[in-house]
Tab-separated table of C-alpha atoms and ligand atoms in Angstrom:
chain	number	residue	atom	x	y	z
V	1	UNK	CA	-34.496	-28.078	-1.749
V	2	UNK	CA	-31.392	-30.026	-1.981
V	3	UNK	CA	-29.171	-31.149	-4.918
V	4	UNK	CA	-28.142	-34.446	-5.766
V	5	UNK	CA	-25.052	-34.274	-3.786
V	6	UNK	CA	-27.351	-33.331	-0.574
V	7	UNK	CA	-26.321	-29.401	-0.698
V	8	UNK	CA	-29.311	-27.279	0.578
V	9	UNK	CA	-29.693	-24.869	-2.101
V	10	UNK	CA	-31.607	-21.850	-0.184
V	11	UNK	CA	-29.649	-18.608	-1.463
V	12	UNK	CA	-29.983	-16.817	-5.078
V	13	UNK	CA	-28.177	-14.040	-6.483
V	14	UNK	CA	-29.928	-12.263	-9.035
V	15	UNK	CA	-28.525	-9.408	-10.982
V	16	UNK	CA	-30.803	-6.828	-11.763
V	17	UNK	CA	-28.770	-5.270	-14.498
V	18	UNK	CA	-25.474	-5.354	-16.283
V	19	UNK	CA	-25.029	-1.681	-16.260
V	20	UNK	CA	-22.379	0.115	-14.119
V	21	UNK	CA	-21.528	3.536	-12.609
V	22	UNK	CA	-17.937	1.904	-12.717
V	23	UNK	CA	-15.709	0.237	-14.735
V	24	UNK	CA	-13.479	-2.161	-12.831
V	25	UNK	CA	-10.541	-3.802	-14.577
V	26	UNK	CA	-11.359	-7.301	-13.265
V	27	UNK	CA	-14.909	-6.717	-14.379
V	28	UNK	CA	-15.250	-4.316	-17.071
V	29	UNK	CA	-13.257	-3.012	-19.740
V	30	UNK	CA	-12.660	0.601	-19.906
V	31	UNK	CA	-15.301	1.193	-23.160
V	32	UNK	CA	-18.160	-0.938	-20.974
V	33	UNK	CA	-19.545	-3.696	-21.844
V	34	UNK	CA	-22.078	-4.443	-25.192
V	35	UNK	CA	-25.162	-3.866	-23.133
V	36	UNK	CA	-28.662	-6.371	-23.128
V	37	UNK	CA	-30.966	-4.777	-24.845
V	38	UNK	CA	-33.703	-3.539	-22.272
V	39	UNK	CA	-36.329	-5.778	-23.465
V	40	UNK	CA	-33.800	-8.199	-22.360
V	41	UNK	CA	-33.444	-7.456	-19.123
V	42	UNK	CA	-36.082	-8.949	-16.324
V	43	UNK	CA	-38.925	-6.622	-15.937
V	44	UNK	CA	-39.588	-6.056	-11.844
V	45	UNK	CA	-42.889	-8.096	-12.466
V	46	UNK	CA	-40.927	-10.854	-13.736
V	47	UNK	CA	-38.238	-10.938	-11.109
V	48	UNK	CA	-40.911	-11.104	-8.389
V	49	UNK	CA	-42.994	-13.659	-10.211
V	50	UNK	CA	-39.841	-15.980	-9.670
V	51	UNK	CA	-39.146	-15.195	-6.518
V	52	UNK	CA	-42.352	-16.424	-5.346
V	53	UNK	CA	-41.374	-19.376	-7.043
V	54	UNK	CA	-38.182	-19.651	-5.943
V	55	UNK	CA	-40.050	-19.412	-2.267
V	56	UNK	CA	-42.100	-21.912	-3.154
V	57	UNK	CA	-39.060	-24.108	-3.692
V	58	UNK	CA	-36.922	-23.108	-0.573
V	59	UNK	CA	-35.175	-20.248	-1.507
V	60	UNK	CA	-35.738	-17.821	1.163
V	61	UNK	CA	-32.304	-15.500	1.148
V	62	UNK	CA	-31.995	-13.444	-1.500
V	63	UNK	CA	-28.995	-10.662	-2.691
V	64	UNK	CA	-30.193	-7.662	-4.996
V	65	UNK	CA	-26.776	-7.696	-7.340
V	66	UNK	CA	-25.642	-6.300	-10.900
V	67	UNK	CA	-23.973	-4.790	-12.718
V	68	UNK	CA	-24.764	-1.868	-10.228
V	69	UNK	CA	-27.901	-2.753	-9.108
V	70	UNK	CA	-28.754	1.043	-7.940
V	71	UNK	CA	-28.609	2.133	-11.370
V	72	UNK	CA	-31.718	0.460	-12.248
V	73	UNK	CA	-34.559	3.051	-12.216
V	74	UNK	CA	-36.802	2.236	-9.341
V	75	UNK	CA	-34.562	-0.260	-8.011
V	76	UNK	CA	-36.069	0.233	-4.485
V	77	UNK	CA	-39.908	-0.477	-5.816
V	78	UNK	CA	-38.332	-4.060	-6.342
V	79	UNK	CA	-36.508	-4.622	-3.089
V	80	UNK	CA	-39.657	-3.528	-1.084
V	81	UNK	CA	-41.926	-6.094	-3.718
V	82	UNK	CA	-39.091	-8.843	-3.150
V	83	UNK	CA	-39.567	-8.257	1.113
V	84	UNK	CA	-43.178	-8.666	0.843
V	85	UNK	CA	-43.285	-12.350	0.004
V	86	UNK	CA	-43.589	-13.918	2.453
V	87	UNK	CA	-41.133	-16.806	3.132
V	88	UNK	CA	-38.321	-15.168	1.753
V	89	UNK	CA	-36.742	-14.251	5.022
V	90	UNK	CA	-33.853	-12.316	3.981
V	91	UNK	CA	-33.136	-9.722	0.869
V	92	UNK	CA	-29.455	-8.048	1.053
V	93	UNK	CA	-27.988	-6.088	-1.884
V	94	UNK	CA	-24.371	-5.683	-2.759
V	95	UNK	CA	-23.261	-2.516	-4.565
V	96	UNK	CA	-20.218	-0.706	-5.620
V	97	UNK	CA	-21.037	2.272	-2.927
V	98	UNK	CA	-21.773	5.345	-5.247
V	99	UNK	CA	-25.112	6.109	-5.192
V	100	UNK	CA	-25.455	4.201	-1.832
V	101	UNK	CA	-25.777	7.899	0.156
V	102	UNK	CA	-28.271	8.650	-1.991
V	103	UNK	CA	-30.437	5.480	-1.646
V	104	UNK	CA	-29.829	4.824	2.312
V	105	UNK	CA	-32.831	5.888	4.015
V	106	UNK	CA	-35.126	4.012	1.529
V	107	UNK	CA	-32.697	1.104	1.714
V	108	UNK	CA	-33.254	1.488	5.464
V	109	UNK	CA	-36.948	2.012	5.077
V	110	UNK	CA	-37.199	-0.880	3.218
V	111	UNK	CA	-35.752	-3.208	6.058
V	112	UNK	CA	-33.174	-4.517	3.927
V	113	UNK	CA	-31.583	-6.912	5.467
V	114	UNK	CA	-27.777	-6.102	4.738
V	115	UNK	CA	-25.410	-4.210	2.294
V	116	UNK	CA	-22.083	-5.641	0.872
V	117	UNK	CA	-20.199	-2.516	-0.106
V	118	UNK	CA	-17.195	-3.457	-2.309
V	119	UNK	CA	-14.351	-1.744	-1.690
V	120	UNK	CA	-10.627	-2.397	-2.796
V	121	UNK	CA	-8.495	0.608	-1.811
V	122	UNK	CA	-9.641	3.528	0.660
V	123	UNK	CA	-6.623	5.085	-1.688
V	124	UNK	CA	-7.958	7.487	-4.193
V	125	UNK	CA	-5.084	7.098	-6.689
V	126	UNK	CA	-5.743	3.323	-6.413
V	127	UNK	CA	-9.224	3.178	-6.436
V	128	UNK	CA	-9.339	5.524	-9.577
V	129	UNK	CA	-6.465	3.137	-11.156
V	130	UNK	CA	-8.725	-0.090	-10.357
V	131	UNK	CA	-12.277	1.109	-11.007
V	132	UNK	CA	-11.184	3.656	-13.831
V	133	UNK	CA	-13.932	6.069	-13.511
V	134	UNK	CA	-14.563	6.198	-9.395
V	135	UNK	CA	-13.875	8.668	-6.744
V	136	UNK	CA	-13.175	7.056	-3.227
V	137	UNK	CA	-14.722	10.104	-1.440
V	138	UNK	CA	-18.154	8.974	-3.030
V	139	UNK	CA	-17.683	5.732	-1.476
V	140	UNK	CA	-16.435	6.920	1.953
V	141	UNK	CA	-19.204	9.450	2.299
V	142	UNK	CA	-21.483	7.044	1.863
V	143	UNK	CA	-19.749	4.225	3.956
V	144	UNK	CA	-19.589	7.073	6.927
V	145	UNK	CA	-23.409	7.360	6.799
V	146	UNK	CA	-24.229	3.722	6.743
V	147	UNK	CA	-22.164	3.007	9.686
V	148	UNK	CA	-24.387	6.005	11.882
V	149	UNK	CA	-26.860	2.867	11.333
V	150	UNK	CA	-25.621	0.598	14.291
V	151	UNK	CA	-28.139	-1.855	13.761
V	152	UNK	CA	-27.540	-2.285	9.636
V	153	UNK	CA	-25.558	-5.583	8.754
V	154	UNK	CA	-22.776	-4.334	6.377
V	155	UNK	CA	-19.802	-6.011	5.088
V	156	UNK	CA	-16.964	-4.856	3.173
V	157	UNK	CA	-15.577	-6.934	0.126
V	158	UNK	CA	-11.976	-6.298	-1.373
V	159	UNK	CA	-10.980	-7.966	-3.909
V	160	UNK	CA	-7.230	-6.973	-3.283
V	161	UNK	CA	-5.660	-5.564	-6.023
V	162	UNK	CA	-4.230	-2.548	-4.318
V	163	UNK	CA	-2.022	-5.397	-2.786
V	164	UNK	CA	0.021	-2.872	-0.810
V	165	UNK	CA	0.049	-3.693	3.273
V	166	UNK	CA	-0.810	-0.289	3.930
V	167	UNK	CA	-3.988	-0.786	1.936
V	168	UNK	CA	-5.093	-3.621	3.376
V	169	UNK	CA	-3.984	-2.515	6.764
V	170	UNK	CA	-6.639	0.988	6.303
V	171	UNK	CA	-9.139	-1.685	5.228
V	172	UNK	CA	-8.695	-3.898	8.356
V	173	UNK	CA	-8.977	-1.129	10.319
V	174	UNK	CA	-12.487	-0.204	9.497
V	175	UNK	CA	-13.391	-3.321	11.532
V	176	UNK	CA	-11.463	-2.885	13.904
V	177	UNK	CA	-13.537	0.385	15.224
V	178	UNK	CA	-16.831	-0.227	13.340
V	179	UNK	CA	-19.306	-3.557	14.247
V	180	UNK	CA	-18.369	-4.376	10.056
V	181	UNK	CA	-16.728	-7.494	8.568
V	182	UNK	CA	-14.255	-6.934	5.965
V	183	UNK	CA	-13.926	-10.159	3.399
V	184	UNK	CA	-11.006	-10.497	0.977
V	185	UNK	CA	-12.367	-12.071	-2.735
V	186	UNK	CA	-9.313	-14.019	-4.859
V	187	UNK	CA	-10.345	-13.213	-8.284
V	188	UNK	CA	-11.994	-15.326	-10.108
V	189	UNK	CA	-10.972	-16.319	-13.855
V	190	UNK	CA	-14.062	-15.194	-15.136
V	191	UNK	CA	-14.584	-12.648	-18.006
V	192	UNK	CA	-11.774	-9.926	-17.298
V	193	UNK	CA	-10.871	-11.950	-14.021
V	194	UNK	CA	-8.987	-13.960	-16.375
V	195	UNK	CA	-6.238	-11.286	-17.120
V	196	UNK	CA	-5.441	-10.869	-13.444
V	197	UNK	CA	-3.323	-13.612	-10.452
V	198	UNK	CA	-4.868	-13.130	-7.448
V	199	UNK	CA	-3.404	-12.390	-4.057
V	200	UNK	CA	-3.813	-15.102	-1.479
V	201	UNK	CA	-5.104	-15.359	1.652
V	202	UNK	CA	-1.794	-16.648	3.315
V	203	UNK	CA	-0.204	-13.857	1.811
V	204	UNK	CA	-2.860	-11.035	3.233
V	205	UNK	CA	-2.756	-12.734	6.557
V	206	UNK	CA	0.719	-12.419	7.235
V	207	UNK	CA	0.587	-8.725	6.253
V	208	UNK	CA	-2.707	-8.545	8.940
V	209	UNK	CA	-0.630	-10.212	11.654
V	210	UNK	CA	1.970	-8.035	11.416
V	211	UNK	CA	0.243	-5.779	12.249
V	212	UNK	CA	-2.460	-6.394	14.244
V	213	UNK	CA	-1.580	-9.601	16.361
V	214	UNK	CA	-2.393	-13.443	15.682
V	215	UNK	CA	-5.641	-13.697	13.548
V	216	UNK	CA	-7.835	-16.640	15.691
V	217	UNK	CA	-10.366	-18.651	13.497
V	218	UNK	CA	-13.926	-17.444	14.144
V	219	UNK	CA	-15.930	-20.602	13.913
V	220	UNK	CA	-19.530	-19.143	14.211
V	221	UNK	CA	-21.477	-19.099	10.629
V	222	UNK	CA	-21.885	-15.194	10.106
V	223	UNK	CA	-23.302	-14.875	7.224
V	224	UNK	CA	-24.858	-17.021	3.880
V	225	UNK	CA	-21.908	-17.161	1.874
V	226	UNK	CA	-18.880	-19.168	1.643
V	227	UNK	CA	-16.289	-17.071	3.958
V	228	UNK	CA	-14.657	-18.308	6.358
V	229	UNK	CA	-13.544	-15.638	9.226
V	230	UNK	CA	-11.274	-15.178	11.779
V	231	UNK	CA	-10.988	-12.429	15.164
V	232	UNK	CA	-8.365	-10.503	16.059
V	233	UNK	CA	-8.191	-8.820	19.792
V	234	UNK	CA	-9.489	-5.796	20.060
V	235	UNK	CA	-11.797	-5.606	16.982
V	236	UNK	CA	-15.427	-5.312	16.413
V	237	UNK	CA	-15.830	-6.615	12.949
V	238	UNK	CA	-14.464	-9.943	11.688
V	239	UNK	CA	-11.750	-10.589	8.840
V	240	UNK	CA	-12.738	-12.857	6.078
V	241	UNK	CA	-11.872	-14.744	3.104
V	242	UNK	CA	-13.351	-15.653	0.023
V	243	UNK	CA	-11.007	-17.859	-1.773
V	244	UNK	CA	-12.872	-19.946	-4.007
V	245	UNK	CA	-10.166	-21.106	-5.864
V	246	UNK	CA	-7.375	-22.193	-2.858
V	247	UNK	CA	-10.017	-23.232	-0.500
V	248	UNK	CA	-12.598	-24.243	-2.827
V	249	UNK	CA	-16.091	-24.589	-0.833
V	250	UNK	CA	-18.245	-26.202	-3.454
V	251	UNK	CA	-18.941	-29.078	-1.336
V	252	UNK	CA	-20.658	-26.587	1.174
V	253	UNK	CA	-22.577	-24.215	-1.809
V	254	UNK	CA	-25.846	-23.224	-0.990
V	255	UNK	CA	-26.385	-21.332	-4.086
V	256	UNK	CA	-27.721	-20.732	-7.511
V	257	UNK	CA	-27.716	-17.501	-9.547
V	258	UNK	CA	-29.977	-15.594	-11.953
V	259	UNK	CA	-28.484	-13.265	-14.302
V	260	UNK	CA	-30.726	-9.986	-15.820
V	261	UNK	CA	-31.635	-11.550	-18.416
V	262	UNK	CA	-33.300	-14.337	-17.097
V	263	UNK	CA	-30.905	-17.478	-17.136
V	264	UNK	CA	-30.705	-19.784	-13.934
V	265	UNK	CA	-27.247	-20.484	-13.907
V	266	UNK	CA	-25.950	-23.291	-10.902
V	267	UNK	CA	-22.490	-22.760	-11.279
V	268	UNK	CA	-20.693	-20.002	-11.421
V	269	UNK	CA	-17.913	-21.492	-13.870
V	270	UNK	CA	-20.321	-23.187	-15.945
V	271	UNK	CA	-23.565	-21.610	-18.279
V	272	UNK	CA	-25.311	-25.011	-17.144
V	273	UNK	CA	-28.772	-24.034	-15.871
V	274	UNK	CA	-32.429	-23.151	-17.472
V	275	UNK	CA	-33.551	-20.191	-19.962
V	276	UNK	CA	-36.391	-18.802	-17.543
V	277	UNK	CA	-37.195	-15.688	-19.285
V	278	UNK	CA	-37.947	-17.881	-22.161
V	279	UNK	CA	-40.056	-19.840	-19.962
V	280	UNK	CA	-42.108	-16.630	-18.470
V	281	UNK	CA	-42.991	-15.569	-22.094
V	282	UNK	CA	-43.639	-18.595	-23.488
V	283	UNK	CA	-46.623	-18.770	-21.153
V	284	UNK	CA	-45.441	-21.600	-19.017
V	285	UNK	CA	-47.347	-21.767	-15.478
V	286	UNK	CA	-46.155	-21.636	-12.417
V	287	UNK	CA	-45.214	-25.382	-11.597
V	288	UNK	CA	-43.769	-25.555	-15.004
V	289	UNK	CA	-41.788	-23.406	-14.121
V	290	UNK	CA	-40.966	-24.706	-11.043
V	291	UNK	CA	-40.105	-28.108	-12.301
V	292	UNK	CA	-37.529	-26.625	-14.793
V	293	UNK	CA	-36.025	-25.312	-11.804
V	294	UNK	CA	-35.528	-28.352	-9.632
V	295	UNK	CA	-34.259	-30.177	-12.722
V	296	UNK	CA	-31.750	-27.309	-12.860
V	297	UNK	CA	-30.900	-27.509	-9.545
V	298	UNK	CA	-30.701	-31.571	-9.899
V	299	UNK	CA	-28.159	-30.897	-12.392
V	300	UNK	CA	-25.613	-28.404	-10.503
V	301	UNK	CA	-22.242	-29.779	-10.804
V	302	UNK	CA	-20.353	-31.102	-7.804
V	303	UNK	CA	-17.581	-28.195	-7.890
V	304	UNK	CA	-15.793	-25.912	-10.140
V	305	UNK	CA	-12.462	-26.799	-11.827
V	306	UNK	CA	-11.568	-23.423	-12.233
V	307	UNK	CA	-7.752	-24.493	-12.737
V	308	UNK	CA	-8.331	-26.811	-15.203
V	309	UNK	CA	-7.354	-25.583	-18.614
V	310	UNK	CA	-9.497	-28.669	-20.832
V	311	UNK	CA	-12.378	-27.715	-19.484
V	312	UNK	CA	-14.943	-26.128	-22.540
V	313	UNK	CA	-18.224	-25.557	-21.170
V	314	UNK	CA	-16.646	-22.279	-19.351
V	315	UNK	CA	-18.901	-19.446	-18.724
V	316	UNK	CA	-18.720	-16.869	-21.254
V	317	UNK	CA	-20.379	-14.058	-19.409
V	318	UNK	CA	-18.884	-11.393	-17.882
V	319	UNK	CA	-19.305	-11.041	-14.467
V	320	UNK	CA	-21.274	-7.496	-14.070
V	321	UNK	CA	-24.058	-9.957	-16.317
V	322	UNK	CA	-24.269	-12.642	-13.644
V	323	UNK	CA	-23.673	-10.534	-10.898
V	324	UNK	CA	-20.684	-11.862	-9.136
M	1	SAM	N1	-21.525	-3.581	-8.704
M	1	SAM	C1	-21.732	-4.306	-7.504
M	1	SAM	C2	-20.455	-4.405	-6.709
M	1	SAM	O1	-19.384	-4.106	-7.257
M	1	SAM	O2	-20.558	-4.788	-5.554
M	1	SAM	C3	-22.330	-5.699	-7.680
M	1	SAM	C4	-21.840	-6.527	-8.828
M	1	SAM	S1	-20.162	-7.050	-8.723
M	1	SAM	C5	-20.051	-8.067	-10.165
M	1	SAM	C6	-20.225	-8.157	-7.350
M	1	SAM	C7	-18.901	-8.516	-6.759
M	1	SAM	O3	-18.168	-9.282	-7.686
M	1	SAM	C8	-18.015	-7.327	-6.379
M	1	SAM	O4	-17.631	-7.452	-5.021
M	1	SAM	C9	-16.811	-7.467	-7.282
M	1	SAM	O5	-15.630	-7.016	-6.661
M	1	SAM	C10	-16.798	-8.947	-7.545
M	1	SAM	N2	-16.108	-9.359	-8.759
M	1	SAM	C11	-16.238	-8.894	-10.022
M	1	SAM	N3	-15.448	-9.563	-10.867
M	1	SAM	C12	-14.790	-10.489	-10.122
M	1	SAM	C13	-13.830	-11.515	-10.398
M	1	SAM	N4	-13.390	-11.747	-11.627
M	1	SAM	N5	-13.405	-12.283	-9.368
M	1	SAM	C14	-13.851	-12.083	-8.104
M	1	SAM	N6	-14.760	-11.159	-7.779
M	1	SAM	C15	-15.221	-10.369	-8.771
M	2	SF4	FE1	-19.312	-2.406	-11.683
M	2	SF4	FE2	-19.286	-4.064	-9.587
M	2	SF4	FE3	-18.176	-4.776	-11.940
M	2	SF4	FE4	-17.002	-2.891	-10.502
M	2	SF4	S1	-17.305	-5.043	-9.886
M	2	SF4	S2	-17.412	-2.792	-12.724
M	2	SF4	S3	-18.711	-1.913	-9.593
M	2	SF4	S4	-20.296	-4.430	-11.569
């Protein structure tokens, strides 16, 4: 369907859970998070009960998020219910990476229909500094084994705080060998995002360049999100950029978000949106349902003003609840 402002809004992200294998700083505080209680959380028959709604309403990408969304027993079970409605022509998951060896050849199975591995630093001192509790080699095992899988679309996200050029040069260099995109995410002053300046994309460019040659702007849509990409000679993969906050893209956003425990939320900055767990066990029907979420969708704001200190109505949730 579209918003008021004409946006088609045909993408959700819904966050399965707010627990984590990994605690990093821009996310998560070292001690974790006060977790939902389980009865909380979304149960699977929930989830998919919306998602048929959200079908029903034009909604037909989905991405499987968290908290680490492969920590949720039987995590998989969903992902192949999600796949089976039909209309819903695309589910992709993001994760953190560490139980993706593990989970690959179900994920594969399944037919998903893309991972988003997040990735910082392919430096272990770094990565342990950033996530607190990871091992890189986890990560790279696993990364090594999805990318046998010529065929799977995988993307890399950094959000760069190993801000080193050497870093960022390794990362680049995955794409420039492997059929991958690698995106760079400014962080977001959300939750613990707040504590941190982000690197910017001019900044992460030049260090690219100097290396690698004169990035070219890649004008083909890859992709449902918001990054824009460029090519560089020689490379498989594409470089892109995320940067929500120096080249906000709110006038182009195509999505809405639904945290584990139930809340629609149409703005990342903002808790605006519709209580649909309440909703689901209050015994509200389908098109009741439904209709709350258009008028939630009416309602998404025109853009995020992220840099503007007066505004109240910020979101209080950290991110691993809404899922990034
Ligand atoms: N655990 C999974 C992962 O790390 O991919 C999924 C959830 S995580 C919240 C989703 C994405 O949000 C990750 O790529 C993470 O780096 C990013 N993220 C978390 N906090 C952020 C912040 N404050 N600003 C920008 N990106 C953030
Ligand atoms: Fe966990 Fe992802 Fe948050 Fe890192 S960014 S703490 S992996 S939810």
């Amino acid at each position: 369907m579209q918003d008021r402002y004409g946006r088609t809004i045909d993408y959700i992200r819904i966050s399965i859970t707010d627990r984590c294998n990994l605690r990093c700083m821009y996310c998560m505080p070292q001690e974790g998070i006060e977790l939902c209680k389980c009865d909380d959380i979304l149960r699977y028959e929930e989830i998919i009960r919306l998602c048929r709604i959200f079908e029903s309403i034009g909604i037909s990408k989905i991405k499987i998020t968290g908290g680490e969304a492969l920590v949720r027993k039987d995590a998989l079970d969903l992902i192949r219910g999600i796949k089976n409605i039909e209309g819903i022509k695309q589910v992709t998951l993001t994760t953190n990476g560490v139980l993706l060896e593990k989970y690959l050849d179900e994920l594969v199975e399944a037919k998903i229909d893309g991972i988003n591995i997040s990735l910082d630093t392919l430096n272990a001192e770094e990565f342990k500094r950033i996530t607190r509790i990871g091992d890189v080699e986890t990560v790279k095992k696993a990364l090594q084994k999805v990318l046998t899988h010529k065929d799977l679309n995988i993307k890399l996200n950094c959000v760069p705080f190993d801000t080193s050029k050497q870093n960022i040069i390794d990362l680049v260099g995955i794409a420039k060998e492997n059929n991958v995109h690698i995106r760079f995410i400014e962080v977001m002053p959300i939750g613990f995002g707040k504590l941190f300046q982000f690197l910017g994309e001019d900044q992460i460019k030049q260090q690219i360049e100097s290396v690698y040659g004169k990035m070219k702007p890649f004008e083909q849509k890859l992709g449902n999100g918001p990054s824009h990409y460029y090519s560089l000679d020689g490379f498989q993969g594409k470089i892109g950029f995320i940067s929500a906050i120096s080249h906000k893209f709110c006038h182009e956003c195509n999505r809405i978000r639904l945290t584990c425990t139930g809340y629609l939320k149409t703005c990342l900055q903002y808790d605006f949106g519709v209580d649909l767990r309440a909703l689901l066990r209050s015994g509200a029907s389908d098109e009741q349902i439904k209709m709350a979420i258009e008028k939630a969708i009416m309602a998404k704001p025109l853009e995020h003003s992220f840099l503007d200190k007066s505004i109240e109505s910020e979101e209080q949730a950290t991110m691993s609840a809404i899922g990034g």
